PDB file of N, CA and C in Angstrom:
ATOM      1  N   MET A 506       7.747  -3.196  -9.944  1.00 47.00           N
ATOM      2  CA  MET A 506       7.020  -4.159  -9.145  1.00 47.00           C
ATOM      3  C   MET A 506       6.295  -5.156 -10.039  1.00 47.00           C
ATOM      4  N   ASN A 507       6.748  -5.403 -11.207  1.00 47.00           N
ATOM      5  CA  ASN A 507       6.096  -6.324 -12.112  1.00 47.00           C
ATOM      6  C   ASN A 507       6.648  -7.734 -11.928  1.00 47.00           C
ATOM      7  N   HIS A 508       6.088  -8.437 -10.968  1.00 46.00           N
ATOM      8  CA  HIS A 508       6.521  -9.797 -10.682  1.00 46.00           C
ATOM      9  C   HIS A 508       5.748 -10.812 -11.514  1.00 46.00           C
ATOM     10  N   SER A 509       4.602 -10.403 -12.061  1.00 45.00           N
ATOM     11  CA  SER A 509       3.703 -11.339 -12.710  1.00 45.00           C
ATOM     12  C   SER A 509       4.288 -11.951 -13.974  1.00 45.00           C
ATOM     13  N   SER A 510       5.281 -11.325 -14.575  1.00 50.00           N
ATOM     14  CA  SER A 510       5.825 -11.854 -15.818  1.00 50.00           C
ATOM     15  C   SER A 510       6.644 -13.119 -15.591  1.00 50.00           C
ATOM     16  N   HIS A 511       7.139 -13.328 -14.392  1.00 51.00           N
ATOM     17  CA  HIS A 511       7.975 -14.508 -14.173  1.00 51.00           C
ATOM     18  C   HIS A 511       7.585 -15.310 -12.941  1.00 51.00           C
ATOM     19  N   ILE A 512       6.562 -14.930 -12.244  1.00 56.00           N
ATOM     20  CA  ILE A 512       6.113 -15.656 -11.059  1.00 56.00           C
ATOM     21  C   ILE A 512       4.618 -15.905 -11.195  1.00 56.00           C
ATOM     22  N   SER A 513       4.189 -17.134 -10.989  1.00 62.00           N
ATOM     23  CA  SER A 513       2.755 -17.396 -11.041  1.00 62.00           C
ATOM     24  C   SER A 513       2.133 -16.926  -9.730  1.00 62.00           C
ATOM     25  N   TYR A 514       0.930 -16.389  -9.829  1.00 63.00           N
ATOM     26  CA  TYR A 514       0.252 -15.846  -8.671  1.00 63.00           C
ATOM     27  C   TYR A 514      -0.831 -16.816  -8.224  1.00 63.00           C
ATOM     28  N   THR A 515      -0.885 -17.101  -6.928  1.00 66.00           N
ATOM     29  CA  THR A 515      -1.899 -17.964  -6.353  1.00 66.00           C
ATOM     30  C   THR A 515      -2.729 -17.146  -5.377  1.00 66.00           C
ATOM     31  N   ALA A 516      -4.025 -17.073  -5.620  1.00 65.00           N
ATOM     32  CA  ALA A 516      -4.913 -16.317  -4.730  1.00 65.00           C
ATOM     33  C   ALA A 516      -4.901 -16.948  -3.345  1.00 65.00           C
ATOM     34  N   ARG A 517      -4.896 -16.112  -2.343  1.00 79.00           N
ATOM     35  CA  ARG A 517      -4.881 -16.572  -0.961  1.00 79.00           C
ATOM     36  C   ARG A 517      -5.933 -15.803  -0.161  1.00 79.00           C
ATOM     37  N   GLU A 518      -6.095 -16.193   1.074  1.00 83.00           N
ATOM     38  CA  GLU A 518      -7.026 -15.516   1.974  1.00 83.00           C
ATOM     39  C   GLU A 518      -6.691 -14.033   2.084  1.00 83.00           C
ATOM     40  N   ALA A 519      -5.418 -13.680   2.060  1.00 85.00           N
ATOM     41  CA  ALA A 519      -5.011 -12.275   2.164  1.00 85.00           C
ATOM     42  C   ALA A 519      -5.611 -11.445   1.034  1.00 85.00           C
ATOM     43  N   GLU A 520      -5.714 -12.006  -0.151  1.00 86.00           N
ATOM     44  CA  GLU A 520      -6.305 -11.267  -1.280  1.00 86.00           C
ATOM     45  C   GLU A 520      -7.758 -10.926  -0.998  1.00 86.00           C
ATOM     46  N   ARG A 521      -8.503 -11.868  -0.467  1.00 85.00           N
ATOM     47  CA  ARG A 521      -9.915 -11.629  -0.127  1.00 85.00           C
ATOM     48  C   ARG A 521     -10.030 -10.524   0.917  1.00 85.00           C
ATOM     49  N   LEU A 522      -9.168 -10.555   1.918  1.00 85.00           N
ATOM     50  CA  LEU A 522      -9.201  -9.536   2.964  1.00 85.00           C
ATOM     51  C   LEU A 522      -8.844  -8.149   2.426  1.00 85.00           C
ATOM     52  N   VAL A 523      -7.803  -8.065   1.600  1.00 84.00           N
ATOM     53  CA  VAL A 523      -7.394  -6.775   1.024  1.00 84.00           C
ATOM     54  C   VAL A 523      -8.492  -6.242   0.116  1.00 84.00           C
ATOM     55  N   ASN A 524      -9.054  -7.083  -0.734  1.00 82.00           N
ATOM     56  CA  ASN A 524     -10.144  -6.646  -1.609  1.00 82.00           C
ATOM     57  C   ASN A 524     -11.332  -6.131  -0.807  1.00 82.00           C
ATOM     58  N   GLY A 525     -11.679  -6.821   0.264  1.00 83.00           N
ATOM     59  CA  GLY A 525     -12.780  -6.378   1.112  1.00 83.00           C
ATOM     60  C   GLY A 525     -12.502  -5.029   1.753  1.00 83.00           C
ATOM     61  N   PHE A 526     -11.277  -4.847   2.217  1.00 81.00           N
ATOM     62  CA  PHE A 526     -10.882  -3.573   2.823  1.00 81.00           C
ATOM     63  C   PHE A 526     -10.968  -2.448   1.803  1.00 81.00           C
ATOM     64  N   LEU A 527     -10.439  -2.668   0.612  1.00 78.00           N
ATOM     65  CA  LEU A 527     -10.410  -1.626  -0.417  1.00 78.00           C
ATOM     66  C   LEU A 527     -11.778  -1.336  -1.008  1.00 78.00           C
ATOM     67  N   ALA A 528     -12.703  -2.263  -0.908  1.00 78.00           N
ATOM     68  CA  ALA A 528     -14.036  -2.080  -1.476  1.00 78.00           C
ATOM     69  C   ALA A 528     -14.876  -1.097  -0.668  1.00 78.00           C
ATOM     70  N   THR A 529     -14.551  -0.879   0.591  1.00 76.00           N
ATOM     71  CA  THR A 529     -15.341   0.051   1.394  1.00 76.00           C
ATOM     72  C   THR A 529     -15.030   1.475   0.977  1.00 76.00           C
ATOM     73  N   ARG A 530     -15.982   2.335   1.104  1.00 66.00           N
ATOM     74  CA  ARG A 530     -15.829   3.748   0.711  1.00 66.00           C
ATOM     75  C   ARG A 530     -15.679   4.666   1.918  1.00 66.00           C
ATOM     76  N   GLU A 531     -15.484   4.091   3.085  1.00 67.00           N
ATOM     77  CA  GLU A 531     -15.370   4.897   4.289  1.00 67.00           C
ATOM     78  C   GLU A 531     -14.107   5.747   4.246  1.00 67.00           C
ATOM     79  N   ALA A 532     -14.228   7.021   4.597  1.00 59.00           N
ATOM     80  CA  ALA A 532     -13.131   7.981   4.482  1.00 59.00           C
ATOM     81  C   ALA A 532     -11.891   7.554   5.262  1.00 59.00           C
ATOM     82  N   PHE A 533     -12.063   6.928   6.432  1.00 56.00           N
ATOM     83  CA  PHE A 533     -10.896   6.590   7.246  1.00 56.00           C
ATOM     84  C   PHE A 533     -10.165   5.367   6.709  1.00 56.00           C
ATOM     85  N   LYS A 534     -10.677   4.747   5.687  1.00 61.00           N
ATOM     86  CA  LYS A 534     -10.022   3.564   5.120  1.00 61.00           C
ATOM     87  C   LYS A 534      -9.338   3.906   3.801  1.00 61.00           C
ATOM     88  N   ARG A 535      -8.570   4.975   3.804  1.00 66.00           N
ATOM     89  CA  ARG A 535      -7.850   5.380   2.608  1.00 66.00           C
ATOM     90  C   ARG A 535      -6.401   4.939   2.629  1.00 66.00           C
ATOM     91  N   VAL A 536      -5.967   4.340   3.726  1.00 72.00           N
ATOM     92  CA  VAL A 536      -4.589   3.874   3.841  1.00 72.00           C
ATOM     93  C   VAL A 536      -4.610   2.400   4.223  1.00 72.00           C
ATOM     94  N   LEU A 537      -3.854   1.620   3.491  1.00 76.00           N
ATOM     95  CA  LEU A 537      -3.700   0.201   3.791  1.00 76.00           C
ATOM     96  C   LEU A 537      -2.224  -0.038   4.044  1.00 76.00           C
ATOM     97  N   LEU A 538      -1.902  -0.584   5.188  1.00 79.00           N
ATOM     98  CA  LEU A 538      -0.530  -0.973   5.500  1.00 79.00           C
ATOM     99  C   LEU A 538      -0.493  -2.492   5.480  1.00 79.00           C
ATOM    100  N   LEU A 539       0.294  -3.027   4.572  1.00 81.00           N
ATOM    101  CA  LEU A 539       0.427  -4.469   4.446  1.00 81.00           C
ATOM    102  C   LEU A 539       1.826  -4.837   4.913  1.00 81.00           C
ATOM    103  N   GLU A 540       1.900  -5.612   5.974  1.00 83.00           N
ATOM    104  CA  GLU A 540       3.209  -5.992   6.493  1.00 83.00           C
ATOM    105  C   GLU A 540       3.280  -7.503   6.650  1.00 83.00           C
ATOM    106  N   GLY A 541       4.503  -7.994   6.685  1.00 84.00           N
ATOM    107  CA  GLY A 541       4.706  -9.423   6.856  1.00 84.00           C
ATOM    108  C   GLY A 541       6.167  -9.769   6.648  1.00 84.00           C
ATOM    109  N   ALA A 542       6.462 -11.027   6.777  1.00 86.00           N
ATOM    110  CA  ALA A 542       7.836 -11.495   6.613  1.00 86.00           C
ATOM    111  C   ALA A 542       8.326 -11.216   5.194  1.00 86.00           C
ATOM    112  N   ARG A 543       9.648 -11.184   5.050  1.00 84.00           N
ATOM    113  CA  ARG A 543      10.238 -10.956   3.735  1.00 84.00           C
ATOM    114  C   ARG A 543       9.936 -12.126   2.805  1.00 84.00           C
ATOM    115  N   GLN A 544       9.776 -11.789   1.527  1.00 85.00           N
ATOM    116  CA  GLN A 544       9.674 -12.793   0.465  1.00 85.00           C
ATOM    117  C   GLN A 544       8.446 -13.707   0.573  1.00 85.00           C
ATOM    118  N   VAL A 545       7.337 -13.188   1.102  1.00 85.00           N
ATOM    119  CA  VAL A 545       6.132 -14.015   1.193  1.00 85.00           C
ATOM    120  C   VAL A 545       5.069 -13.629   0.162  1.00 85.00           C
ATOM    121  N   GLY A 546       5.345 -12.588  -0.650  1.00 85.00           N
ATOM    122  CA  GLY A 546       4.424 -12.233  -1.728  1.00 85.00           C
ATOM    123  C   GLY A 546       3.620 -10.968  -1.510  1.00 85.00           C
ATOM    124  N   LYS A 547       4.020 -10.105  -0.586  1.00 87.00           N
ATOM    125  CA  LYS A 547       3.273  -8.870  -0.334  1.00 87.00           C
ATOM    126  C   LYS A 547       3.217  -7.981  -1.578  1.00 87.00           C
ATOM    127  N   SER A 548       4.362  -7.763  -2.212  1.00 85.00           N
ATOM    128  CA  SER A 548       4.395  -6.906  -3.407  1.00 85.00           C
ATOM    129  C   SER A 548       3.576  -7.513  -4.540  1.00 85.00           C
ATOM    130  N   CYS A 549       3.662  -8.812  -4.716  1.00 86.00           N
ATOM    131  CA  CYS A 549       2.859  -9.484  -5.756  1.00 86.00           C
ATOM    132  C   CYS A 549       1.369  -9.346  -5.461  1.00 86.00           C
ATOM    133  N   LEU A 550       0.995  -9.482  -4.206  1.00 87.00           N
ATOM    134  CA  LEU A 550      -0.404  -9.326  -3.808  1.00 87.00           C
ATOM    135  C   LEU A 550      -0.900  -7.928  -4.135  1.00 87.00           C
ATOM    136  N   VAL A 551      -0.133  -6.911  -3.752  1.00 85.00           N
ATOM    137  CA  VAL A 551      -0.534  -5.527  -4.006  1.00 85.00           C
ATOM    138  C   VAL A 551      -0.658  -5.283  -5.507  1.00 85.00           C
ATOM    139  N   GLU A 552       0.325  -5.724  -6.265  1.00 84.00           N
ATOM    140  CA  GLU A 552       0.284  -5.547  -7.722  1.00 84.00           C
ATOM    141  C   GLU A 552      -0.946  -6.229  -8.318  1.00 84.00           C
ATOM    142  N   HIS A 553      -1.219  -7.442  -7.893  1.00 84.00           N
ATOM    143  CA  HIS A 553      -2.352  -8.203  -8.417  1.00 84.00           C
ATOM    144  C   HIS A 553      -3.686  -7.522  -8.086  1.00 84.00           C
ATOM    145  N   VAL A 554      -3.867  -7.133  -6.840  1.00 83.00           N
ATOM    146  CA  VAL A 554      -5.126  -6.521  -6.412  1.00 83.00           C
ATOM    147  C   VAL A 554      -5.315  -5.160  -7.069  1.00 83.00           C
ATOM    148  N   PHE A 555      -4.264  -4.346  -7.119  1.00 82.00           N
ATOM    149  CA  PHE A 555      -4.394  -2.993  -7.671  1.00 82.00           C
ATOM    150  C   PHE A 555      -4.567  -2.989  -9.187  1.00 82.00           C
ATOM    151  N   ARG A 556      -4.254  -4.071  -9.847  1.00 83.00           N
ATOM    152  CA  ARG A 556      -4.411  -4.142 -11.296  1.00 83.00           C
ATOM    153  C   ARG A 556      -5.859  -3.847 -11.699  1.00 83.00           C
ATOM    154  N   SER A 557      -6.827  -4.287 -10.912  1.00 76.00           N
ATOM    155  CA  SER A 557      -8.238  -4.077 -11.239  1.00 76.00           C
ATOM    156  C   SER A 557      -8.889  -2.995 -10.378  1.00 76.00           C
ATOM    157  N   PHE A 558      -8.122  -2.340  -9.544  1.00 71.00           N
ATOM    158  CA  PHE A 558      -8.631  -1.319  -8.632  1.00 71.00           C
ATOM    159  C   PHE A 558      -8.670   0.012  -9.361  1.00 71.00           C
ATOM    160  N   GLU A 559      -9.839   0.620  -9.504  1.00 72.00           N
ATOM    161  CA  GLU A 559      -9.996   1.789 -10.354  1.00 72.00           C
ATOM    162  C   GLU A 559      -9.706   3.119  -9.675  1.00 72.00           C
ATOM    163  N   ARG A 560      -9.684   3.168  -8.374  1.00 69.00           N
ATOM    164  CA  ARG A 560      -9.378   4.430  -7.693  1.00 69.00           C
ATOM    165  C   ARG A 560      -7.878   4.694  -7.715  1.00 69.00           C
ATOM    166  N   PRO A 561      -7.470   5.972  -7.600  1.00 72.00           N
ATOM    167  CA  PRO A 561      -6.028   6.284  -7.548  1.00 72.00           C
ATOM    168  C   PRO A 561      -5.376   5.590  -6.363  1.00 72.00           C
ATOM    169  N   LYS A 562      -4.103   5.250  -6.512  1.00 75.00           N
ATOM    170  CA  LYS A 562      -3.388   4.555  -5.437  1.00 75.00           C
ATOM    171  C   LYS A 562      -1.917   4.925  -5.449  1.00 75.00           C
ATOM    172  N   THR A 563      -1.322   4.787  -4.289  1.00 77.00           N
ATOM    173  CA  THR A 563       0.104   5.007  -4.108  1.00 77.00           C
ATOM    174  C   THR A 563       0.649   3.804  -3.355  1.00 77.00           C
ATOM    175  N   ALA A 564       1.663   3.173  -3.897  1.00 79.00           N
ATOM    176  CA  ALA A 564       2.282   2.026  -3.224  1.00 79.00           C
ATOM    177  C   ALA A 564       3.712   2.390  -2.865  1.00 79.00           C
ATOM    178  N   ILE A 565       4.097   2.117  -1.637  1.00 84.00           N
ATOM    179  CA  ILE A 565       5.457   2.383  -1.168  1.00 84.00           C
ATOM    180  C   ILE A 565       6.017   1.084  -0.605  1.00 84.00           C
ATOM    181  N   ASN A 566       7.128   0.652  -1.129  1.00 84.00           N
ATOM    182  CA  ASN A 566       7.788  -0.561  -0.654  1.00 84.00           C
ATOM    183  C   ASN A 566       8.874  -0.122   0.332  1.00 84.00           C
ATOM    184  N   LEU A 567       8.619  -0.280   1.616  1.00 85.00           N
ATOM    185  CA  LEU A 567       9.548   0.196   2.640  1.00 85.00           C
ATOM    186  C   LEU A 567      10.816  -0.642   2.723  1.00 85.00           C
ATOM    187  N   GLU A 568      10.795  -1.826   2.168  1.00 84.00           N
ATOM    188  CA  GLU A 568      12.013  -2.631   2.101  1.00 84.00           C
ATOM    189  C   GLU A 568      12.995  -2.003   1.108  1.00 84.00           C
ATOM    190  N   ARG A 569      12.452  -1.450   0.030  1.00 87.00           N
ATOM    191  CA  ARG A 569      13.290  -0.821  -0.995  1.00 87.00           C
ATOM    192  C   ARG A 569      13.576   0.642  -0.703  1.00 87.00           C
ATOM    193  N   ASP A 570      12.656   1.313  -0.040  1.00 89.00           N
ATOM    194  CA  ASP A 570      12.788   2.758   0.222  1.00 89.00           C
ATOM    195  C   ASP A 570      13.027   2.988   1.719  1.00 89.00           C
ATOM    196  N   ARG A 571      14.260   2.754   2.147  1.00 91.00           N
ATOM    197  CA  ARG A 571      14.607   2.852   3.565  1.00 91.00           C
ATOM    198  C   ARG A 571      14.496   4.288   4.087  1.00 91.00           C
ATOM    199  N   LYS A 572      14.751   5.288   3.220  1.00 93.00           N
ATOM    200  CA  LYS A 572      14.617   6.684   3.652  1.00 93.00           C
ATOM    201  C   LYS A 572      13.178   6.999   4.015  1.00 93.00           C
ATOM    202  N   MET A 573      12.235   6.494   3.220  1.00 91.00           N
ATOM    203  CA  MET A 573      10.819   6.717   3.529  1.00 91.00           C
ATOM    204  C   MET A 573      10.467   6.032   4.839  1.00 91.00           C
ATOM    205  N   LEU A 574      11.021   4.863   5.075  1.00 91.00           N
ATOM    206  CA  LEU A 574      10.787   4.162   6.330  1.00 91.00           C
ATOM    207  C   LEU A 574      11.215   5.023   7.511  1.00 91.00           C
ATOM    208  N   MET A 575      12.384   5.628   7.420  1.00 94.00           N
ATOM    209  CA  MET A 575      12.864   6.481   8.514  1.00 94.00           C
ATOM    210  C   MET A 575      11.989   7.728   8.666  1.00 94.00           C
ATOM    211  N   ARG A 576      11.522   8.279   7.551  1.00 94.00           N
ATOM    212  CA  ARG A 576      10.645   9.450   7.619  1.00 94.00           C
ATOM    213  C   ARG A 576       9.309   9.091   8.273  1.00 94.00           C
ATOM    214  N   ILE A 577       8.774   7.931   7.933  1.00 93.00           N
ATOM    215  CA  ILE A 577       7.524   7.489   8.556  1.00 93.00           C
ATOM    216  C   ILE A 577       7.718   7.273  10.048  1.00 93.00           C
ATOM    217  N   ASP A 578       8.826   6.657  10.429  1.00 94.00           N
ATOM    218  CA  ASP A 578       9.119   6.440  11.850  1.00 94.00           C
ATOM    219  C   ASP A 578       9.187   7.761  12.620  1.00 94.00           C
ATOM    220  N   ALA A 579       9.593   8.837  11.946  1.00 96.00           N
ATOM    221  CA  ALA A 579       9.719  10.134  12.606  1.00 96.00           C
ATOM    222  C   ALA A 579       8.376  10.859  12.750  1.00 96.00           C
ATOM    223  N   CYS A 580       7.329  10.380  12.107  1.00 96.00           N
ATOM    224  CA  CYS A 580       6.019  11.022  12.214  1.00 96.00           C
ATOM    225  C   CYS A 580       5.490  10.892  13.642  1.00 96.00           C
ATOM    226  N   GLU A 581       4.954  11.987  14.139  1.00 96.00           N
ATOM    227  CA  GLU A 581       4.424  11.974  15.507  1.00 96.00           C
ATOM    228  C   GLU A 581       2.950  11.608  15.577  1.00 96.00           C
ATOM    229  N   ASP A 582       2.217  11.816  14.478  1.00 94.00           N
ATOM    230  CA  ASP A 582       0.802  11.491  14.466  1.00 94.00           C
ATOM    231  C   ASP A 582       0.342  11.252  13.028  1.00 94.00           C
ATOM    232  N   PHE A 583      -0.944  10.961  12.878  1.00 88.00           N
ATOM    233  CA  PHE A 583      -1.455  10.638  11.548  1.00 88.00           C
ATOM    234  C   PHE A 583      -1.411  11.843  10.615  1.00 88.00           C
ATOM    235  N   GLU A 584      -1.558  13.038  11.161  1.00 91.00           N
ATOM    236  CA  GLU A 584      -1.467  14.239  10.332  1.00 91.00           C
ATOM    237  C   GLU A 584      -0.063  14.384   9.738  1.00 91.00           C
ATOM    238  N   ASP A 585       0.967  14.114  10.550  1.00 94.00           N
ATOM    239  CA  ASP A 585       2.348  14.122  10.034  1.00 94.00           C
ATOM    240  C   ASP A 585       2.512  13.077   8.930  1.00 94.00           C
ATOM    241  N   PHE A 586       1.964  11.897   9.165  1.00 89.00           N
ATOM    242  CA  PHE A 586       2.060  10.811   8.202  1.00 89.00           C
ATOM    243  C   PHE A 586       1.372  11.189   6.888  1.00 89.00           C
ATOM    244  N   THR A 587       0.179  11.772   6.989  1.00 87.00           N
ATOM    245  CA  THR A 587      -0.554  12.194   5.796  1.00 87.00           C
ATOM    246  C   THR A 587       0.216  13.262   5.035  1.00 87.00           C
ATOM    247  N   ALA A 588       0.785  14.230   5.755  1.00 92.00           N
ATOM    248  CA  ALA A 588       1.572  15.283   5.102  1.00 92.00           C
ATOM    249  C   ALA A 588       2.797  14.697   4.408  1.00 92.00           C
ATOM    250  N   LEU A 589       3.437  13.733   5.048  1.00 92.00           N
ATOM    251  CA  LEU A 589       4.598  13.076   4.442  1.00 92.00           C
ATOM    252  C   LEU A 589       4.205  12.380   3.143  1.00 92.00           C
ATOM    253  N   LEU A 590       3.108  11.637   3.170  1.00 88.00           N
ATOM    254  CA  LEU A 590       2.664  10.948   1.960  1.00 88.00           C
ATOM    255  C   LEU A 590       2.295  11.936   0.858  1.00 88.00           C
ATOM    256  N   LYS A 591       1.694  13.038   1.252  1.00 88.00           N
ATOM    257  CA  LYS A 591       1.323  14.067   0.269  1.00 88.00           C
ATOM    258  C   LYS A 591       2.577  14.671  -0.365  1.00 88.00           C
ATOM    259  N   ASP A 592       3.558  15.013   0.460  1.00 90.00           N
ATOM    260  CA  ASP A 592       4.776  15.667  -0.026  1.00 90.00           C
ATOM    261  C   ASP A 592       5.702  14.722  -0.780  1.00 90.00           C
ATOM    262  N   ARG A 593       5.842  13.495  -0.323  1.00 86.00           N
ATOM    263  CA  ARG A 593       6.853  12.583  -0.867  1.00 86.00           C
ATOM    264  C   ARG A 593       6.317  11.541  -1.847  1.00 86.00           C
ATOM    265  N   ALA A 594       5.017  11.288  -1.812  1.00 83.00           N
ATOM    266  CA  ALA A 594       4.492  10.210  -2.659  1.00 83.00           C
ATOM    267  C   ALA A 594       3.292  10.641  -3.500  1.00 83.00           C
ATOM    268  N   GLY A 595       2.938  11.920  -3.477  1.00 83.00           N
ATOM    269  CA  GLY A 595       1.844  12.408  -4.293  1.00 83.00           C
ATOM    270  C   GLY A 595       0.468  11.998  -3.801  1.00 83.00           C
ATOM    271  N   PHE A 596       0.361  11.630  -2.535  1.00 80.00           N
ATOM    272  CA  PHE A 596      -0.913  11.208  -1.947  1.00 80.00           C
ATOM    273  C   PHE A 596      -1.851  12.399  -1.831  1.00 80.00           C
ATOM    274  N   ASP A 597      -3.097  12.245  -2.281  1.00 77.00           N
ATOM    275  CA  ASP A 597      -4.119  13.287  -2.166  1.00 77.00           C
ATOM    276  C   ASP A 597      -5.208  12.786  -1.242  1.00 77.00           C
ATOM    277  N   PRO A 598      -5.184  13.185   0.030  1.00 71.00           N
ATOM    278  CA  PRO A 598      -6.154  12.653   0.985  1.00 71.00           C
ATOM    279  C   PRO A 598      -7.608  12.971   0.616  1.00 71.00           C
ATOM    280  N   ALA A 599      -7.852  14.065  -0.064  1.00 72.00           N
ATOM    281  CA  ALA A 599      -9.209  14.430  -0.462  1.00 72.00           C
ATOM    282  C   ALA A 599      -9.729  13.536  -1.586  1.00 72.00           C
ATOM    283  N   GLY A 600      -8.816  13.077  -2.425  1.00 63.00           N
ATOM    284  CA  GLY A 600      -9.220  12.278  -3.581  1.00 63.00           C
ATOM    285  C   GLY A 600      -9.064  10.787  -3.403  1.00 63.00           C
ATOM    286  N   GLY A 601      -8.597  10.362  -2.248  1.00 50.00           N
ATOM    287  CA  GLY A 601      -8.432   8.933  -2.004  1.00 50.00           C
ATOM    288  C   GLY A 601      -7.166   8.371  -2.630  1.00 50.00           C
ATOM    289  N   HIS A 602      -6.289   9.204  -3.126  1.00 47.00           N
ATOM    290  CA  HIS A 602      -5.040   8.745  -3.766  1.00 47.00           C
ATOM    291  C   HIS A 602      -3.897   8.780  -2.799  1.00 47.00           C
TER     292      HIS A 602
END
């Protein structure tokens, strides 16, 4: 996901919103879902913001990982989703990762 070596990054309103969301320490804000049209800079935004983010993080690109997309779609509730992230992506809900 290293787009910065060949693409210039321009800060946008979305960066301010994501930074504000990630800055809160509230327990229920441990998951950020960023969605949007293809090729608009979502991956670059995540890479840029997480570069200075000191807490553990897990990024999943559902455009590239179609199997994970299908597994997420099969989740019946948030507990299923959390278990999936823990098992498949190393997410630690207790540690914020």
